Amino acid sequence: MNRDLRLGLLAAVAAMIPGGVLAALGVPASFVVVVAIGSGVGVVVALGRRWHRQAAAGIEAQTVHLRGAIGIAATAGNIPTYWTEHSITPETLTLVQQLIAALGARRVLELGSGLSTLLIANAFRRAGTGRVLSLDDDGRWAAQTSETLAREGLASFAEVRVAPLVDVTAGGRRAPWYDLAGIAEGDRFDLVIVDGPPAWKGDRLARLPALYQLRRHLSDNGVLVLDDAARGGESEIARQWQRDFPDLHFRMVGVGRGLFVVSLRKSTLDLLPA
Ligand SMILES: C[S@@+](CC[C@H](N)C(=O)[O-])C[C@H]1O[C@@H](n2cnc3c(N)ncnc32)[C@H](O)[C@@H]1O
């Protein structure tokens, strides 16, 4: 329903209910009219202010988003920076790249390839060191990301590996998650970015196994980040991780669609915005 129409209807209801009650109680008509108008106007003002605040917050979020996208485009050279609803947001990627720089992270493991893989690989190329390994369950999408990496001359800084989803028991449930057969037991990563498997395919807790399966692959000062952490499923995952890993350190960062940061070292959290 159109917002103005909804506002009009709510104002009418707000005017009619107290007006009707007072009229039924035999209160003088002039008083009833004043209360009814006052109540209707009150609803219009309160809802108008609320919607205005929401619109202002939306514009603010878009501004941050655009600023991030422009900042990244400025350093991306000729790499096409196409942001889709599936991509990590530019503001989250900026924070991830700051984290990579601050940690001196050279070995990054990503779950869910795409634009993030290209841009992290590009940052490694500019730094002259570092490598991202991205696991993807979707062979066609993985091939597309790999082709773009090769076309942009980034293949030495990133690899996309197809990892089909297989049933995994972790965190008290059995559900499909990435097959880690391609990762050697001794492999260690400074940063793990959890941006898959896609929750929109039906399992809102699809990313739950990540910390249970990958903790042993984190380097001594390793960090794991969970994207889309403001969503219901990911918030639940974050709560369960905090419960099940009391020796780790956690911070929810209100950037993009929410980034939940898990760190082996408490001091690493100081690198993050509050
Ligand atoms: C959240 S996406 C990963 C996005 C990626 N990290 C990025 O920032 O571009 C998770 C999965 O969705 C699938 N996918 C399907 N269509 C996609 C698209 N247009 N963009 C990104 N991922 C897509 C891929 O299999 C991918 O691994």
Tab-separated table of C-alpha atoms and ligand atoms in Angstrom:
chain	number	residue	atom	x	y	z
A	1	MET	CA	0.000	0.000	0.000
A	2	ASN	CA	1.182	3.476	-0.850
A	3	ARG	CA	2.893	5.155	2.139
A	4	ASP	CA	0.710	8.329	2.037
A	5	LEU	CA	-2.469	6.252	1.884
A	6	ARG	CA	-1.256	4.140	4.807
A	7	LEU	CA	-0.482	7.285	6.793
A	8	GLY	CA	-3.947	8.702	6.017
A	9	LEU	CA	-5.657	5.483	7.104
A	10	LEU	CA	-3.645	5.223	10.328
A	11	ALA	CA	-4.395	8.888	11.142
A	12	ALA	CA	-8.120	8.282	10.516
A	13	VAL	CA	-8.108	5.205	12.769
A	14	ALA	CA	-6.158	7.109	15.432
A	15	ALA	CA	-8.731	9.899	15.287
A	16	MET	CA	-11.780	7.631	15.253
A	17	ILE	CA	-10.920	5.306	18.149
A	18	PRO	CA	-10.516	7.872	20.976
A	19	GLY	CA	-13.194	10.091	19.356
A	20	GLY	CA	-15.645	7.183	19.275
A	21	VAL	CA	-14.889	6.115	22.857
A	22	LEU	CA	-15.305	9.658	24.203
A	23	ALA	CA	-18.510	10.193	22.187
A	24	ALA	CA	-19.920	6.897	23.554
A	25	LEU	CA	-19.131	8.118	27.083
A	26	GLY	CA	-21.195	11.239	26.389
A	27	VAL	CA	-18.262	13.680	26.438
A	28	PRO	CA	-19.171	17.042	24.842
A	29	ALA	CA	-18.792	17.059	21.040
A	30	SER	CA	-16.306	19.964	20.926
A	31	PHE	CA	-13.937	18.079	23.259
A	32	VAL	CA	-14.331	14.884	21.230
A	33	VAL	CA	-13.403	16.761	18.030
A	34	VAL	CA	-10.297	18.295	19.628
A	35	VAL	CA	-9.103	14.928	20.962
A	36	ALA	CA	-9.796	13.162	17.641
A	37	ILE	CA	-7.921	15.786	15.590
A	38	GLY	CA	-5.065	15.859	18.104
A	39	SER	CA	-4.751	12.101	18.021
A	40	GLY	CA	-4.770	11.975	14.191
A	41	VAL	CA	-2.190	14.757	13.905
A	42	GLY	CA	-0.043	13.058	16.562
A	43	VAL	CA	0.074	9.864	14.516
A	44	VAL	CA	0.967	11.777	11.330
A	45	VAL	CA	3.807	13.630	13.080
A	46	ALA	CA	5.188	10.512	14.833
A	47	LEU	CA	5.119	8.313	11.716
A	48	GLY	CA	6.388	11.131	9.501
A	49	ARG	CA	9.386	11.603	11.802
A	50	ARG	CA	10.045	7.843	11.842
A	51	TRP	CA	9.926	7.543	8.057
A	52	HIS	CA	12.113	10.602	7.706
A	53	ARG	CA	14.716	9.036	10.006
A	54	GLN	CA	14.570	5.786	8.004
A	55	ALA	CA	15.019	7.682	4.707
A	56	ALA	CA	17.962	9.641	6.157
A	57	ALA	CA	19.575	6.379	7.390
A	58	GLY	CA	19.086	4.841	3.916
A	59	ILE	CA	20.771	7.816	2.236
A	60	GLU	CA	23.615	7.703	4.767
A	61	ALA	CA	24.135	3.968	4.093
A	62	GLN	CA	24.126	4.565	0.328
A	63	THR	CA	26.674	7.361	0.745
A	64	VAL	CA	29.009	5.091	2.719
A	65	HIS	CA	28.454	2.380	0.087
A	66	LEU	CA	29.262	4.733	-2.789
A	67	ARG	CA	32.274	6.186	-1.024
A	68	GLY	CA	33.607	2.635	-0.548
A	69	ALA	CA	32.893	1.700	-4.168
A	70	ILE	CA	34.597	4.838	-5.487
A	71	GLY	CA	37.594	4.302	-3.217
A	72	ILE	CA	38.004	0.732	-4.416
A	73	ALA	CA	37.441	1.637	-8.075
A	74	ALA	CA	40.208	4.218	-7.738
A	75	THR	CA	42.715	1.512	-6.799
A	76	ALA	CA	41.349	-1.261	-9.007
A	77	GLY	CA	42.994	-0.082	-12.215
A	78	ASN	CA	41.117	-1.550	-15.161
A	79	ILE	CA	39.519	-4.379	-13.214
A	80	PRO	CA	35.756	-4.206	-13.728
A	81	THR	CA	34.196	-3.563	-10.318
A	82	TYR	CA	30.648	-4.791	-10.756
A	83	TRP	CA	28.850	-5.011	-7.412
A	84	THR	CA	25.864	-7.338	-7.278
A	85	GLU	CA	23.559	-8.196	-4.387
A	86	HIS	CA	25.697	-11.337	-3.900
A	87	SER	CA	29.006	-9.471	-3.693
A	88	ILE	CA	30.587	-8.413	-0.448
A	89	THR	CA	29.813	-4.688	-0.038
A	90	PRO	CA	32.550	-2.174	-0.899
A	91	GLU	CA	32.637	-0.882	2.677
A	92	THR	CA	33.080	-4.420	4.059
A	93	LEU	CA	35.775	-5.189	1.504
A	94	THR	CA	37.578	-1.967	2.453
A	95	LEU	CA	37.602	-3.106	6.089
A	96	VAL	CA	38.778	-6.593	5.098
A	97	GLN	CA	41.605	-5.084	3.062
A	98	GLN	CA	42.576	-2.851	5.986
A	99	LEU	CA	42.622	-5.938	8.177
A	100	ILE	CA	44.809	-7.790	5.656
A	101	ALA	CA	47.256	-4.875	5.643
A	102	ALA	CA	47.255	-4.443	9.442
A	103	LEU	CA	47.715	-8.168	10.089
A	104	GLY	CA	50.294	-8.493	7.336
A	105	ALA	CA	48.104	-11.365	6.107
A	106	ARG	CA	49.652	-13.220	3.192
A	107	ARG	CA	47.558	-16.375	3.093
A	108	VAL	CA	43.843	-15.784	2.759
A	109	LEU	CA	41.181	-18.466	2.457
A	110	GLU	CA	37.822	-17.363	1.127
A	111	LEU	CA	34.576	-19.329	1.049
A	112	GLY	CA	32.533	-18.014	-1.900
A	113	SER	CA	34.388	-16.464	-4.818
A	114	GLY	CA	33.585	-13.395	-6.845
A	115	LEU	CA	34.484	-9.742	-6.973
A	116	SER	CA	36.086	-9.987	-3.524
A	117	THR	CA	38.557	-12.572	-4.887
A	118	LEU	CA	39.554	-10.289	-7.780
A	119	LEU	CA	39.987	-7.223	-5.601
A	120	ILE	CA	41.934	-8.980	-2.851
A	121	ALA	CA	44.176	-10.550	-5.516
A	122	ASN	CA	44.651	-7.105	-7.023
A	123	ALA	CA	45.651	-5.676	-3.621
A	124	PHE	CA	48.184	-8.530	-3.259
A	125	ARG	CA	49.571	-7.795	-6.709
A	126	ARG	CA	50.043	-4.139	-5.745
A	127	ALA	CA	51.706	-5.211	-2.475
A	128	GLY	CA	53.869	-7.672	-4.442
A	129	THR	CA	52.986	-10.551	-2.109
A	130	GLY	CA	50.067	-12.597	-0.797
A	131	ARG	CA	47.690	-15.174	-2.182
A	132	VAL	CA	44.006	-15.891	-1.830
A	133	LEU	CA	42.528	-19.362	-2.188
A	134	SER	CA	38.787	-19.229	-2.814
A	135	LEU	CA	36.551	-22.282	-2.478
A	136	ASP	CA	33.331	-22.328	-4.453
A	137	ASP	CA	30.688	-25.025	-4.657
A	138	ASP	CA	29.353	-23.712	-7.962
A	139	GLY	CA	31.608	-24.949	-10.798
A	140	ARG	CA	30.271	-22.474	-13.353
A	141	TRP	CA	30.679	-19.500	-11.051
A	142	ALA	CA	34.162	-20.679	-10.043
A	143	ALA	CA	35.148	-20.976	-13.723
A	144	GLN	CA	33.874	-17.476	-14.421
A	145	THR	CA	35.869	-16.004	-11.508
A	146	SER	CA	38.963	-17.967	-12.598
A	147	GLU	CA	38.639	-16.683	-16.177
A	148	THR	CA	38.434	-13.096	-14.959
A	149	LEU	CA	41.464	-13.617	-12.726
A	150	ALA	CA	43.439	-14.995	-15.675
A	151	ARG	CA	42.278	-12.213	-18.006
A	152	GLU	CA	43.354	-9.570	-15.480
A	153	GLY	CA	46.754	-11.224	-14.957
A	154	LEU	CA	45.918	-12.037	-11.333
A	155	ALA	CA	46.268	-15.825	-11.458
A	156	SER	CA	49.490	-15.797	-9.394
A	157	PHE	CA	47.717	-14.035	-6.555
A	158	ALA	CA	44.486	-16.022	-6.419
A	159	GLU	CA	43.139	-19.475	-7.100
A	160	VAL	CA	39.500	-20.514	-7.225
A	161	ARG	CA	38.986	-24.158	-6.386
A	162	VAL	CA	35.710	-26.010	-6.804
A	163	ALA	CA	34.724	-27.567	-3.461
A	164	PRO	CA	31.406	-29.397	-3.683
A	165	LEU	CA	29.120	-29.318	-0.672
A	166	VAL	CA	29.181	-32.590	1.256
A	167	ASP	CA	27.396	-33.569	4.463
A	168	VAL	CA	29.400	-32.356	7.439
A	169	THR	CA	28.684	-32.718	11.167
A	170	ALA	CA	29.588	-29.534	13.005
A	171	GLY	CA	28.095	-27.403	15.759
A	172	GLY	CA	25.557	-30.078	16.630
A	173	ARG	CA	23.988	-30.474	13.207
A	174	ARG	CA	24.626	-32.354	9.969
A	175	ALA	CA	24.335	-30.248	6.854
A	176	PRO	CA	26.021	-29.660	3.471
A	177	TRP	CA	29.233	-27.667	3.588
A	178	TYR	CA	32.443	-27.432	1.547
A	179	ASP	CA	34.539	-30.537	0.956
A	180	LEU	CA	37.952	-29.593	2.355
A	181	ALA	CA	39.714	-32.519	0.642
A	182	GLY	CA	41.872	-30.028	-1.300
A	183	ILE	CA	43.235	-28.394	1.865
A	184	ALA	CA	46.212	-30.149	3.439
A	185	GLU	CA	46.074	-30.807	7.195
A	186	GLY	CA	49.056	-28.497	7.757
A	187	ASP	CA	47.738	-25.559	5.694
A	188	ARG	CA	47.398	-22.357	7.727
A	189	PHE	CA	45.677	-19.102	6.793
A	190	ASP	CA	46.075	-15.641	8.316
A	191	LEU	CA	42.555	-14.666	7.331
A	192	VAL	CA	39.471	-16.718	6.486
A	193	ILE	CA	36.577	-14.897	4.813
A	194	VAL	CA	33.260	-16.727	5.165
A	195	ASP	CA	30.980	-15.529	2.359
A	196	GLY	CA	29.436	-18.907	1.453
A	197	PRO	CA	27.795	-21.318	1.068
A	198	PRO	CA	24.895	-19.168	-0.115
A	199	ALA	CA	22.225	-19.030	2.603
A	200	TRP	CA	19.633	-17.937	0.035
A	201	LYS	CA	19.524	-21.513	-1.288
A	202	GLY	CA	17.472	-22.437	1.787
A	203	ASP	CA	19.675	-23.191	4.807
A	204	ARG	CA	19.923	-20.070	6.964
A	205	LEU	CA	22.668	-21.744	9.043
A	206	ALA	CA	24.620	-22.844	5.950
A	207	ARG	CA	27.784	-21.094	7.210
A	208	LEU	CA	27.692	-22.542	10.744
A	209	PRO	CA	30.386	-25.230	10.151
A	210	ALA	CA	33.040	-22.685	9.108
A	211	LEU	CA	34.615	-22.061	12.513
A	212	TYR	CA	34.379	-25.703	13.631
A	213	GLN	CA	36.020	-26.882	10.392
A	214	LEU	CA	38.585	-24.132	9.891
A	215	ARG	CA	39.793	-23.146	13.324
A	216	ARG	CA	42.667	-25.618	13.047
A	217	HIS	CA	43.691	-23.989	9.755
A	218	LEU	CA	44.111	-20.499	11.279
A	219	SER	CA	47.655	-19.251	11.758
A	220	ASP	CA	48.817	-18.129	15.238
A	221	ASN	CA	47.474	-14.648	14.826
A	222	GLY	CA	44.660	-15.752	12.495
A	223	VAL	CA	41.280	-14.120	12.023
A	224	LEU	CA	38.032	-15.447	10.578
A	225	VAL	CA	35.322	-13.058	9.384
A	226	LEU	CA	31.679	-13.910	8.719
A	227	ASP	CA	29.953	-11.674	6.177
A	228	ASP	CA	26.225	-10.852	6.180
A	229	ALA	CA	26.368	-11.138	9.960
A	230	ALA	CA	23.389	-8.818	10.503
A	231	ARG	CA	21.057	-11.460	8.984
A	232	GLY	CA	18.995	-13.655	11.295
A	233	GLY	CA	20.779	-16.927	10.457
A	234	GLU	CA	24.256	-15.425	10.740
A	235	SER	CA	23.358	-13.721	14.067
A	236	GLU	CA	22.384	-17.151	15.363
A	237	ILE	CA	25.663	-18.618	14.039
A	238	ALA	CA	27.601	-15.818	15.782
A	239	ARG	CA	25.836	-16.539	19.089
A	240	GLN	CA	26.550	-20.267	18.819
A	241	TRP	CA	30.231	-19.694	17.981
A	242	GLN	CA	30.597	-17.420	21.005
A	243	ARG	CA	29.071	-20.110	23.184
A	244	ASP	CA	31.153	-22.961	21.745
A	245	PHE	CA	34.537	-21.182	21.524
A	246	PRO	CA	35.007	-19.366	24.860
A	247	ASP	CA	38.767	-19.099	24.262
A	248	LEU	CA	38.379	-17.017	21.074
A	249	HIS	CA	37.683	-13.287	20.767
A	250	PHE	CA	34.733	-11.814	18.905
A	251	ARG	CA	33.491	-8.471	17.606
A	252	MET	CA	30.422	-7.598	15.556
A	253	VAL	CA	31.223	-4.681	13.242
A	254	GLY	CA	28.332	-2.646	11.826
A	255	VAL	CA	29.749	-2.355	8.339
A	256	GLY	CA	27.948	-3.313	5.110
A	257	ARG	CA	25.594	-6.188	5.865
A	258	GLY	CA	27.437	-6.807	9.148
A	259	LEU	CA	30.838	-8.416	9.677
A	260	PHE	CA	31.404	-10.786	12.601
A	261	VAL	CA	35.082	-11.015	13.428
A	262	VAL	CA	36.621	-13.968	15.256
A	263	SER	CA	40.201	-13.678	16.391
A	264	LEU	CA	42.696	-15.954	18.059
A	265	ARG	CA	44.329	-12.914	19.639
A	266	LYS	CA	42.375	-10.336	21.623
A	267	SER	CA	44.696	-7.486	20.558
A	268	THR	CA	43.650	-7.936	16.913
A	269	LEU	CA	40.192	-6.618	17.778
A	270	ASP	CA	41.815	-3.227	18.504
A	271	LEU	CA	42.398	-2.911	14.755
A	272	LEU	CA	38.634	-2.775	14.187
A	273	PRO	CA	36.143	0.049	14.402
A	274	ALA	CA	33.960	-0.142	17.543
B	1	LIG	C1	27.864	-14.469	-1.320
B	1	LIG	S1	28.392	-15.184	-2.819
B	1	LIG	C2	30.122	-14.858	-2.794
B	1	LIG	C3	30.419	-13.466	-3.203
B	1	LIG	C4	31.864	-13.106	-3.304
B	1	LIG	N1	32.607	-13.324	-2.072
B	1	LIG	C5	31.944	-11.656	-3.733
B	1	LIG	O1	32.179	-10.788	-2.875
B	1	LIG	O2	31.701	-11.389	-4.901
B	1	LIG	C6	28.279	-16.873	-2.429
B	1	LIG	C7	28.129	-17.798	-3.612
B	1	LIG	O3	27.042	-17.431	-4.404
B	1	LIG	C8	27.216	-17.965	-5.733
B	1	LIG	N2	26.838	-16.943	-6.716
B	1	LIG	C9	25.876	-17.103	-7.632
B	1	LIG	N3	25.718	-15.999	-8.369
B	1	LIG	C10	26.586	-15.095	-7.889
B	1	LIG	C11	26.895	-13.753	-8.238
B	1	LIG	N4	26.258	-13.098	-9.200
B	1	LIG	N5	27.845	-13.126	-7.522
B	1	LIG	C12	28.506	-13.764	-6.545
B	1	LIG	N6	28.241	-15.055	-6.177
B	1	LIG	C13	27.301	-15.709	-6.843
B	1	LIG	C14	28.674	-18.412	-5.836
B	1	LIG	O4	28.715	-19.797	-5.839
B	1	LIG	C15	29.298	-17.863	-4.560
B	1	LIG	O5	30.253	-18.712	-4.034
